[in-house]
XYZ file of C-alpha atoms in Angstrom:
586
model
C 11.436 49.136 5.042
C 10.972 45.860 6.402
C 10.782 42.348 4.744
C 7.356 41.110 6.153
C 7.106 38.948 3.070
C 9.607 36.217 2.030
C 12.694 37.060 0.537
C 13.764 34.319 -2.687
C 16.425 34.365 -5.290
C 16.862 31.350 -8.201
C 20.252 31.692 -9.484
C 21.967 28.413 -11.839
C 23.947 26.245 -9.580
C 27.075 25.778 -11.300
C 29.404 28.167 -9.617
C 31.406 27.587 -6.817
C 29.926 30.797 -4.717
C 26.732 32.515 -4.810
C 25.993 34.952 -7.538
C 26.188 38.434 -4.646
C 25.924 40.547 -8.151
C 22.160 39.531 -8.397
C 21.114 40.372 -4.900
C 19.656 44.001 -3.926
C 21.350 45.319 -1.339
C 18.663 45.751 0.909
C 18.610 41.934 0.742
C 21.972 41.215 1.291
C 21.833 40.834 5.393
C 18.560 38.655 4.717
C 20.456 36.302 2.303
C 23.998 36.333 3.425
C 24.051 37.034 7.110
C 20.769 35.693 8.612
C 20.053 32.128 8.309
C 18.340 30.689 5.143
C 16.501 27.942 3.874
C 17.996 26.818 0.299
C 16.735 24.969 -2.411
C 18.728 22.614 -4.924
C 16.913 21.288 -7.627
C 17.487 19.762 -11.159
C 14.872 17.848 -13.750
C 15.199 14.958 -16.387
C 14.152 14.387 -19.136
C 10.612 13.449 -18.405
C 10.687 16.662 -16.612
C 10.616 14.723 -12.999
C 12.676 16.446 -10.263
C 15.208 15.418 -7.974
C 15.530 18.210 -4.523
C 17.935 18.603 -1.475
C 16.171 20.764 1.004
C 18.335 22.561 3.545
C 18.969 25.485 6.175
C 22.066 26.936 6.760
C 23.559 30.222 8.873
C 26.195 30.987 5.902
C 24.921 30.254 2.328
C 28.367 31.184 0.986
C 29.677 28.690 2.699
C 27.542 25.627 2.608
C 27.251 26.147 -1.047
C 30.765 25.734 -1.443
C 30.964 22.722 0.983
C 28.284 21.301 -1.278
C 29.789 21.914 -4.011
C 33.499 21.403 -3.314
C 33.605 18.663 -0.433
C 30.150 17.075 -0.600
C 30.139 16.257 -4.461
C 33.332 14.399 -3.569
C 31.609 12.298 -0.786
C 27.925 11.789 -2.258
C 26.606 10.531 -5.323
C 23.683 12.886 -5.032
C 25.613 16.480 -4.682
C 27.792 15.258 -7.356
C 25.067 14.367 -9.407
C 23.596 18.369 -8.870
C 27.005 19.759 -8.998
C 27.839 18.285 -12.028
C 24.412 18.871 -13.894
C 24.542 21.720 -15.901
C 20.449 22.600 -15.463
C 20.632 22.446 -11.917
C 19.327 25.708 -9.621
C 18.555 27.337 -6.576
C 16.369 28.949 -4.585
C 17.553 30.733 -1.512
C 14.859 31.936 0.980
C 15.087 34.802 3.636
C 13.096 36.403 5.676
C 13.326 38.954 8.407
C 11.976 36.960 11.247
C 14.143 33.893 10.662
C 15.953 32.200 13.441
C 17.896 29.244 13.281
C 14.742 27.302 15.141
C 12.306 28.394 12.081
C 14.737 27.836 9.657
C 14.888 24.302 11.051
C 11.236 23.589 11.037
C 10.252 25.233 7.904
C 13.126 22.961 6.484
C 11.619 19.714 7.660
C 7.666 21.335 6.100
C 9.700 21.533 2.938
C 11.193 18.292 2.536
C 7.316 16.714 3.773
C 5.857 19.072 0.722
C 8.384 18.007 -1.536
C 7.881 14.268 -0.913
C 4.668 14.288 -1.806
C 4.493 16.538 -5.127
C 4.161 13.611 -7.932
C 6.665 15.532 -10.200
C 9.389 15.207 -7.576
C 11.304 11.494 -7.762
C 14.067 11.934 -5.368
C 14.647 14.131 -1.788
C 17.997 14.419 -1.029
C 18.034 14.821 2.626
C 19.359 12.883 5.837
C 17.656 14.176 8.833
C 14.282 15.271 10.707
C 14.596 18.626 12.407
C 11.446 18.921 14.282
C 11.556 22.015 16.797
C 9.482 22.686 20.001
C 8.266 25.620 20.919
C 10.706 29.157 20.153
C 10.265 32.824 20.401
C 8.267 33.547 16.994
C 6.976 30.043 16.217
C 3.143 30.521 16.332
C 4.490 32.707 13.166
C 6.071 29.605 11.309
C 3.129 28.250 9.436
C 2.172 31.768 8.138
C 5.281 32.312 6.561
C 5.891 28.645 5.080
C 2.437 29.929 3.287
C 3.804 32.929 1.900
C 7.265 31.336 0.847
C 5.154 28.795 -0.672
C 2.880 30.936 -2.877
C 6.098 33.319 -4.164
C 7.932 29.696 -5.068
C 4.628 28.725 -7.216
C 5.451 32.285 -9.745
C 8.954 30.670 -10.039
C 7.264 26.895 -11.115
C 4.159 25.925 -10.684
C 4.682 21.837 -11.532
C 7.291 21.744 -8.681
C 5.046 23.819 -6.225
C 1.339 22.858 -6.457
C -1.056 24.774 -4.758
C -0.985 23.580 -0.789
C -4.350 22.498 -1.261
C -3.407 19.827 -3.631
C -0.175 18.740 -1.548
C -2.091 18.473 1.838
C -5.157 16.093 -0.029
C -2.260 13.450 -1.306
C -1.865 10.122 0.683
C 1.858 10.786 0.487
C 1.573 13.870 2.546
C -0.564 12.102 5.065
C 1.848 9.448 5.396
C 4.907 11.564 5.611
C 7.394 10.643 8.341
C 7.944 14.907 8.066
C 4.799 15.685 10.183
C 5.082 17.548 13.499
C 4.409 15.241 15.788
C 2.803 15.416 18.732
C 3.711 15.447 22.560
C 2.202 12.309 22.807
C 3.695 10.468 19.289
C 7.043 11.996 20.620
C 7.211 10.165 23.730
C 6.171 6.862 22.185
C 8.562 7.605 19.623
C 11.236 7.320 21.799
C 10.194 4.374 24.503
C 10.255 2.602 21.148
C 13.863 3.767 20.400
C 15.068 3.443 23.803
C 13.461 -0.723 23.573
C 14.538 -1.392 20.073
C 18.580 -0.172 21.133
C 18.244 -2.087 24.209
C 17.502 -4.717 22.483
C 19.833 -4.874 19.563
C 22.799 -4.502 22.373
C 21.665 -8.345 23.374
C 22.872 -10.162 20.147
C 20.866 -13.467 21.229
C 17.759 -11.984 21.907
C 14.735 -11.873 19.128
C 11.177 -11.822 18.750
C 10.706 -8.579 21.193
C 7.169 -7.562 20.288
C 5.581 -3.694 20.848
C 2.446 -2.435 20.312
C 0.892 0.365 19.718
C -2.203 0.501 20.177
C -5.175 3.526 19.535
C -8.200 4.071 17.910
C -8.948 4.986 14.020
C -7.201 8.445 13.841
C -5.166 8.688 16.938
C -1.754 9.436 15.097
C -0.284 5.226 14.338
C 0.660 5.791 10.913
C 2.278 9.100 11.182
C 4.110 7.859 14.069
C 5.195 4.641 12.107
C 6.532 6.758 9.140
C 8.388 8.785 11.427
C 10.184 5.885 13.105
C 11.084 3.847 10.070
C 12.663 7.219 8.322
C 14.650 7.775 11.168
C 15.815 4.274 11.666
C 16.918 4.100 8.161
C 18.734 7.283 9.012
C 20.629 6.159 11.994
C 21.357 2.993 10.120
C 23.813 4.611 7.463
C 27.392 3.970 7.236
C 28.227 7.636 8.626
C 25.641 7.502 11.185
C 26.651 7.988 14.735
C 25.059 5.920 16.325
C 26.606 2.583 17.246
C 23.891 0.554 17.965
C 21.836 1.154 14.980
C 24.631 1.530 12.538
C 24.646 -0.575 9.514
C 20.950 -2.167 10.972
C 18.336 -3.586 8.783
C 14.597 -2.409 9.230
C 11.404 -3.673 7.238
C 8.284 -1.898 6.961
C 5.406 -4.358 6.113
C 1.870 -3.066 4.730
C -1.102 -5.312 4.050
C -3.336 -3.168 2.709
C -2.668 -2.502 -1.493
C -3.726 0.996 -1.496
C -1.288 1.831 1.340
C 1.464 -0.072 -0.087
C 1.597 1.914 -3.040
C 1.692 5.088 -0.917
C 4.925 3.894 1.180
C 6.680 2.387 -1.401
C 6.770 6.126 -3.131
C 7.688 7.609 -0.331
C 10.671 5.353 0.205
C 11.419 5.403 -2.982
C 11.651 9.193 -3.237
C 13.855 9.099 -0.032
C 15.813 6.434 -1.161
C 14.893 3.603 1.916
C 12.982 1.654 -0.727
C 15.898 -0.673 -0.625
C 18.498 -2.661 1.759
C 21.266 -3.953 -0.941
C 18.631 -5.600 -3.339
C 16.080 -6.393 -1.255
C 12.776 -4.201 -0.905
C 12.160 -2.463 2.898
C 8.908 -1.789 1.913
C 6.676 -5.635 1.008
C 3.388 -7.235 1.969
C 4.007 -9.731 5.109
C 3.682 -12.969 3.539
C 6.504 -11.978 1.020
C 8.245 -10.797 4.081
C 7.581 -14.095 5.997
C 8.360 -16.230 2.745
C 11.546 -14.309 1.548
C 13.320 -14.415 4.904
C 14.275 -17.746 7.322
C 14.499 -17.736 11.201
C 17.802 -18.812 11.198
C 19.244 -15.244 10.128
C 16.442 -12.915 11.653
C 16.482 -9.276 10.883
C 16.797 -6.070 13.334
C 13.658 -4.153 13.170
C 10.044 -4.932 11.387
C 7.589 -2.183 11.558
C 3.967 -3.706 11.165
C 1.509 -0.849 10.228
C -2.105 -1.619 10.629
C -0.912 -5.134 12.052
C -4.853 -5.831 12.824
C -4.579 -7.059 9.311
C -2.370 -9.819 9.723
C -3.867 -12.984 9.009
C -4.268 -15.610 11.993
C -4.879 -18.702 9.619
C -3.488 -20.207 6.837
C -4.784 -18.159 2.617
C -3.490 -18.029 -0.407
C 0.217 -17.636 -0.562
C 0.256 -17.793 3.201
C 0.933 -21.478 4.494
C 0.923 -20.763 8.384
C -1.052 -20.047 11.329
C -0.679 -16.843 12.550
C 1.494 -13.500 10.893
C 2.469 -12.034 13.759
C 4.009 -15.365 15.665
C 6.228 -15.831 12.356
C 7.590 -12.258 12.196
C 8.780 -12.406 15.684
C 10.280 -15.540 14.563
C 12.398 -13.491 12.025
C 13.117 -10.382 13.748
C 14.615 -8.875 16.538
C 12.362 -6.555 17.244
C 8.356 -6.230 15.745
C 6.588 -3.166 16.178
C 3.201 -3.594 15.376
C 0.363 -0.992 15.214
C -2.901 -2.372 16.466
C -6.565 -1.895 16.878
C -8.928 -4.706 17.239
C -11.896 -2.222 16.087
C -10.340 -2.195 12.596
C -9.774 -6.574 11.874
C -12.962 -7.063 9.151
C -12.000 -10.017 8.436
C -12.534 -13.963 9.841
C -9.229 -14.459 8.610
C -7.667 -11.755 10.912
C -9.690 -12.759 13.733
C -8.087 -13.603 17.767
C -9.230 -15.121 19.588
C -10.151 -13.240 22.722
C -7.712 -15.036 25.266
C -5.343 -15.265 23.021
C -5.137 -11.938 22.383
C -5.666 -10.971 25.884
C -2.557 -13.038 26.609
C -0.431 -11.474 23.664
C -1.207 -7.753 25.142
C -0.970 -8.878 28.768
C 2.469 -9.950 27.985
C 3.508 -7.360 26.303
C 2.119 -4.905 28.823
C 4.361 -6.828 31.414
C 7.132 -6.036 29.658
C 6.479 -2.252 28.919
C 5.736 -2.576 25.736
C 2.548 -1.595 25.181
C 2.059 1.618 24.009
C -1.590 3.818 23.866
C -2.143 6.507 21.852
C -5.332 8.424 23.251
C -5.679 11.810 21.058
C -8.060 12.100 18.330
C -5.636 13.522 15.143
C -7.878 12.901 12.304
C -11.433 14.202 13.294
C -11.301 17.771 13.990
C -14.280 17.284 16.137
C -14.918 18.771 19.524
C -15.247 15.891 22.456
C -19.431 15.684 22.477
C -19.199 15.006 18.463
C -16.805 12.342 18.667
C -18.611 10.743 21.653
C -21.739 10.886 19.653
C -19.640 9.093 17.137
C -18.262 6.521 19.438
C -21.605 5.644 20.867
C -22.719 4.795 17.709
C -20.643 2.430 17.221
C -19.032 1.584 20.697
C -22.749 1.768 22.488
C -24.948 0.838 19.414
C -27.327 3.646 20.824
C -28.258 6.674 18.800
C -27.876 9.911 20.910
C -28.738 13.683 20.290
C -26.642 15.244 18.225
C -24.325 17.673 19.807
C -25.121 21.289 18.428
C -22.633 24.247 17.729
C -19.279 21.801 17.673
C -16.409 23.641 18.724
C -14.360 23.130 16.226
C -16.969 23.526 13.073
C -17.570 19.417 12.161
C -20.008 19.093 10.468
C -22.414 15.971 10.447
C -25.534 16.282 8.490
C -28.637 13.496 8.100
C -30.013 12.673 4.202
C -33.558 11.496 3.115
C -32.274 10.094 0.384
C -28.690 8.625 -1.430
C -29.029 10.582 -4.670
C -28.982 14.085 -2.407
C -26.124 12.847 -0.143
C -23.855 11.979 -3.424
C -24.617 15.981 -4.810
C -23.650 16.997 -1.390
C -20.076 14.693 -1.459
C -20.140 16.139 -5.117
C -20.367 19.764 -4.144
C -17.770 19.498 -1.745
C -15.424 17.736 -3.940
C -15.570 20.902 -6.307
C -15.274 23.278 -3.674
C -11.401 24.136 -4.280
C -11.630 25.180 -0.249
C -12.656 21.722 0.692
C -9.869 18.761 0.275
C -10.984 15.043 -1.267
C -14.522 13.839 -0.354
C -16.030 10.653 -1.543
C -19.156 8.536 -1.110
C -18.468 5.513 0.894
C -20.887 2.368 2.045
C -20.669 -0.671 4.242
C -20.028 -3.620 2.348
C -24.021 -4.600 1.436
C -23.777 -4.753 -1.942
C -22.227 -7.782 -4.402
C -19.227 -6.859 -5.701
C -16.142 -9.371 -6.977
C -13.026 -7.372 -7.537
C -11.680 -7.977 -11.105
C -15.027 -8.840 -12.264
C -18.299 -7.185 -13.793
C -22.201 -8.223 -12.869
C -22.351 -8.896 -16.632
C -21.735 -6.475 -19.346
C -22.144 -4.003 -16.636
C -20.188 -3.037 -13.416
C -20.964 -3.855 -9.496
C -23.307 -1.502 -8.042
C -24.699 0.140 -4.892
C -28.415 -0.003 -5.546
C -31.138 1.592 -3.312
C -35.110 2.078 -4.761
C -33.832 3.844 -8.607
C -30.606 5.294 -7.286
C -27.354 3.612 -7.964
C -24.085 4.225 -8.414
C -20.553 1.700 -9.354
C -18.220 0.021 -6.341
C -15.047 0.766 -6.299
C -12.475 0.801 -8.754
C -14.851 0.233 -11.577
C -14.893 3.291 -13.644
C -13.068 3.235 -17.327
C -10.183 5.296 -17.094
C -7.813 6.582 -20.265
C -4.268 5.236 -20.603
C -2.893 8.286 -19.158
C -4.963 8.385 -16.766
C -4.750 4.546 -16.122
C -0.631 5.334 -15.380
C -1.059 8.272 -13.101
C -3.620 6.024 -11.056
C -1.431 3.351 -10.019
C 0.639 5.531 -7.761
C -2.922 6.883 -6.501
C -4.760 5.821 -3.449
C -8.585 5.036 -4.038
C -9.797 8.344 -2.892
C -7.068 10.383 -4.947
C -7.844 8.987 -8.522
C -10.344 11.528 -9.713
C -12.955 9.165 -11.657
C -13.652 8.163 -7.948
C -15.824 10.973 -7.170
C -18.495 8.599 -9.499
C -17.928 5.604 -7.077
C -18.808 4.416 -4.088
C -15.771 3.139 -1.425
C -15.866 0.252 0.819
C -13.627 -0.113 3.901
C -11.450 -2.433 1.893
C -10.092 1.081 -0.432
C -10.749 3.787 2.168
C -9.343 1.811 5.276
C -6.303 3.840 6.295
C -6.982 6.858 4.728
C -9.256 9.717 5.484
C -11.365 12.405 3.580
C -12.398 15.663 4.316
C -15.585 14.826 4.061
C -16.982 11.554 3.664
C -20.728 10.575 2.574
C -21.533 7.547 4.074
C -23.867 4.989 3.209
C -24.961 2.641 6.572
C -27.100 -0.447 4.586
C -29.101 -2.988 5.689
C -26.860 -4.573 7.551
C -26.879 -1.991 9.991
C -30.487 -1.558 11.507
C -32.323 0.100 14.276
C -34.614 -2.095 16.580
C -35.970 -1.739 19.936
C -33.938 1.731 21.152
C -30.446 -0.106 19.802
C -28.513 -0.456 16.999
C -28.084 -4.045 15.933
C -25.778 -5.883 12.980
C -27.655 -8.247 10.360
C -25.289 -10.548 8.621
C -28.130 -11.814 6.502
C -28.276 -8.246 4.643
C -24.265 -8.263 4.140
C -22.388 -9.163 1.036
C -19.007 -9.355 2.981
C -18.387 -13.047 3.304
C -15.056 -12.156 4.736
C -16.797 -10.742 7.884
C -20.303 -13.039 8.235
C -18.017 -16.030 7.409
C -17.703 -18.363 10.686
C -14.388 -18.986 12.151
C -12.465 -21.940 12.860
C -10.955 -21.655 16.409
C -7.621 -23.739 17.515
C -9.949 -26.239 19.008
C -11.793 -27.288 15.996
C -15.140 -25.448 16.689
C -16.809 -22.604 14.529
C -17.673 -19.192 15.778
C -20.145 -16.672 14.204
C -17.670 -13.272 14.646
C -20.216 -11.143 12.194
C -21.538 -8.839 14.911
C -18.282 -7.561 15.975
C -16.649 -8.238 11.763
C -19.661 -5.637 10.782
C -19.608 -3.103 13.788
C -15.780 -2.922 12.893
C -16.876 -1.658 9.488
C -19.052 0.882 10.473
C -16.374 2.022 13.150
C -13.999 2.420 9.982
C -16.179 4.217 7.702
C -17.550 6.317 10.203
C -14.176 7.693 11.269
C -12.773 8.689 7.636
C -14.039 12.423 7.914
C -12.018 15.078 8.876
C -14.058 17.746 8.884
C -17.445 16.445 8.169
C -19.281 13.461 8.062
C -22.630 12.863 5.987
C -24.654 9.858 6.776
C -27.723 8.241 4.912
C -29.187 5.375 6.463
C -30.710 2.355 4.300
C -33.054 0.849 7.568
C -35.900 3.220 8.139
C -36.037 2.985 11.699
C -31.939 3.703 11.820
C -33.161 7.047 9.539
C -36.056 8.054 11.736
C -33.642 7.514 14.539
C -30.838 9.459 13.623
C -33.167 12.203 12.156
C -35.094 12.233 15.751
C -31.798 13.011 17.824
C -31.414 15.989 15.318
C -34.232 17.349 16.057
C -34.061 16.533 19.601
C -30.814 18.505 19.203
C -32.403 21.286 17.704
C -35.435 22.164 20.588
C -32.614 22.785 23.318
């Protein structure tokens, strides 16, 4: 008969070869002469796990190397040899080659990073295949080798549903990536080792550069994994042996996402110091006299170009490159909502020209997060892009979904709905930023809220939680904590993330007048964005217009597979509702 399903045996892990006895024999060429994908795993006494994921053509054998060489070598296989609770999983299957056992390793290790009961992958590589005789196959089978793991232990493998809605799985540097995110992937590589080979040079600056969804973070993750890889003392690669590389986030909900995941691959730290900080502890903590290899800037439109707070200078980005060798910084001006983030436009017209000189600009054009057919995302752009409000496209061919609301209190049962749906992944109400709300504060003895007519609901991170649930939370994005499905997001929680389907809430700041869509700072709470700026010559410039159409552009582009909009201006409504029926007639 043959094995169309997945083929798994747990045996304890304290022997120096495989347990044969325990295998039926009409597994045996499966387990012992095919290739296999293994798992090693042992808990504490909390219960957390530590993993090594693997794939091998001889189990017998790279058990015992593990066991009897490796152990010897790494603090990690000795830790799992010598445990006496440790086990492991082997995995077969009939249509395994060593290409699929490759890729459905690196799936593994990405699903295993981001289960919260898992502290520690012990792994040292990426293994990301291209196309091979039975890989349209691969993702069917991870499914079903998947689901048989879950009867073995359920804590350690979730239901995929649950794994794919976590921020840490969305951040993995274990995604596929693209053709595109490939390429740049390396012209950054091939840049940052030419560079390191000239021991004067430093400040190199590259940027990426792409819209809301076009593949940055992934692409970030990726690179600063594998440059902590090729930075080991065994690595063989000369140039980037024994390298230092910094990954800076300014954003507090997606700093607590990468600092899990480097702590769970063990990159969270560079002899003491953190490789995973907030710039300005970054630019404080480290001098220009000793700069370091590589800095990795994710969502670098958030670096502040004026002096706040703990940050005594005048621009982020000109002090990095002052302390690095190399900065690669991820950019798009439609995401700065801030004055303080602000360029001005010939200085940053000058910053990309140069950099475009040199090669070093790199554009990311695909649309990764929005699984939207191209009239729906143009009908998307033009909102925002355009300020015009065209017909809907109808019958999208790939199933988004966009849908128009009378009324807030019927958008938040739809959001609500699909939130319970166990086939639809996180969705959550969002709004632009037209409502008071002081973080760390309540409006009295009661919290912030988003009020239209008698409908109202909290801001964000408002909601009482239990002490339990208080701990689990501060390793949770916005989006992920589940009170949240009673609050309403801003672009200062949601920015970076996305949804499956997210209920948006355009307010009065956004309205509709004279065929165009047009910006009213007067009906926005976000001084941040209707604040004027102070340019290097002294003068003050209104930037609200462009501070509040970046807002929309961000909230607007959170959905992956649906979007659901209410609109607080009645002639926006009418407007919106008008190219739906428009769309409808044809």
């Amino acid at each position: 008969m043959p094995h169309l399903k997945p083929i798994i045996y747990e045996m304890n892990y304290e022997k120096e070869i495989i347990d044969q006895d325990i295998i039926k024999e009409e597994d045996k060429k499966y387990i012992l002469s095919y290739p296999t994908v293994y798992i090693v795993k042992d808990a504490d006494k909390q219960l957390n796990y530590s993993v090594y994921v693997g794939e091998t053509s001889d189990i017998k054998r790279r058990t015992i190397e593990h066991i009897s060489v490796d152990s010897k070598e790494r603090t990690d296989w000795r830790e799992l040899a010598d445990s006496k609770t440790s086990e492991m999983y082997i995995i077969g299957h009939e249509h395994f080659n060593k290409s699929m056992t490759l890729d459905i390793e690196n799936k593994m290790m990405q699903y295993m990073a981001s289960v919260d009961v898992v502290k520690k992958v012990n792994n040292r590589r990426t293994n990301q295949q291209n196309l091979y005789y039975s890989h349209d196959e691969m993702e069917k089978i991870f499914s079903k080798i998947w689901r048989k793991l879950r009867k073995f232990d359920k804590r350690l493998f979730p239901l995929e549903r649950t794994i794919r809605d976590s921020a840490l799985f969305k951040a993995s540097p274990f995604h596929k990536l693209t053709d595109e995110q490939l390429d740049a992937k390396d012209r950054i590589m091939a840049t940052i080792e030419a560079n390191l080979t000239s021991k004067t040079n430093k400040g190199q600056l590259i940027v990426v550069e792409g819209d809301a969804g076009s593949g940055k973070t992934v692409l970030m993750s990726s690179l600063f994994y594998e440059l902590n890889q090729l930075a080991k003392d065994e690595s063989e690669n000369p140039i980037l042996r024994n390298t230092s590389q910094f990954l800076l986030i300014n954003h507090d909900q997606q700093l607590k996402v990468y600092e899990e995941i480097a702590q769970k691959l063990e990159i969270f730290k560079l002899g003491k110091q953190e490789t995973v900080l907030k710039p300005t502890r970054f630019i404080n903590r480290y001098s220009e006299d000793n700069p370091v290899d590589v800095v990795i800037v994710d969502e670098a439109h958030l670096l502040l170009t004026q002096g706040k707070q703990s940050y005594t200078g005048q621009n982020q980005l000109n002090d990095l490159l002052k302390r690095a060798r190399v900065v690669v910084a991820v950019f798009d001006k439609k995401q700065i909502l801030s004055r303080e983030q602000y360029w001005e436009p010939d200085q940053l017209d000058s910053l990309l020209a140069d950099v475009e000189k040199q090669g070093n600009l790199i554009s990311l054009k695909n649309q990764l997060r929005i699984n939207a057919g191209r009239e729906t995302i143009a009908w998307i752009r033009s909102l925002i892009d355009e300020q015009t409000v065209k017909p809907l496209p109808q019958n999208d061919e790939k199933n988004y979904e966009i849908k128009l609301f009378d009324s807030p209190a019927v958008l938040q049962k739809a959001i609500e709905d699909k939130a319970r749906d166990e086939n639809f992944g996180i969705s959550r109400l969002l709004a632009t930023f037209d409502w008071k709300y002081i973080n760390g504060k309540k409006d009295g003895d009661h919290p912030w809220y988003v009020k239209i007519g008698d409908w109202q609901m909290p801001w964000n991170l408002q909601l009482p939680v239990d002490k339990v649930q208080k701990k689990q939370n501060k390793k949770l994005a916005w989006a992920e904590q589940p009170q949240t499905i009673g609050e309403v997001g801003s672009t200062f929680t949601i920015q970076g993330f996305d949804l499956n389907y997210a209920g948006v809430i355009i307010g009065p700041s956004v309205k509709y007048r004279n065929g165009r869509i047009v910006f009213d700072k007067a009906a926005s709470e976000n001084n941040k964005a209707k604040q004027r700026r102070s340019l290097k010559d002294g003068s003050k410039v209104d930037v609200s217009e462009e501070m509040l159409r970046n807002e929309l552009n961000v909230l607007l582009s959170r959905g992956v597979n649906g979007l659901y909009l209410y609109a607080v201006d009645d002639e926006l409504r009418a407007a919106l509702k008008k190219g739906a029926v428009l769309n409808d007639r044809k």
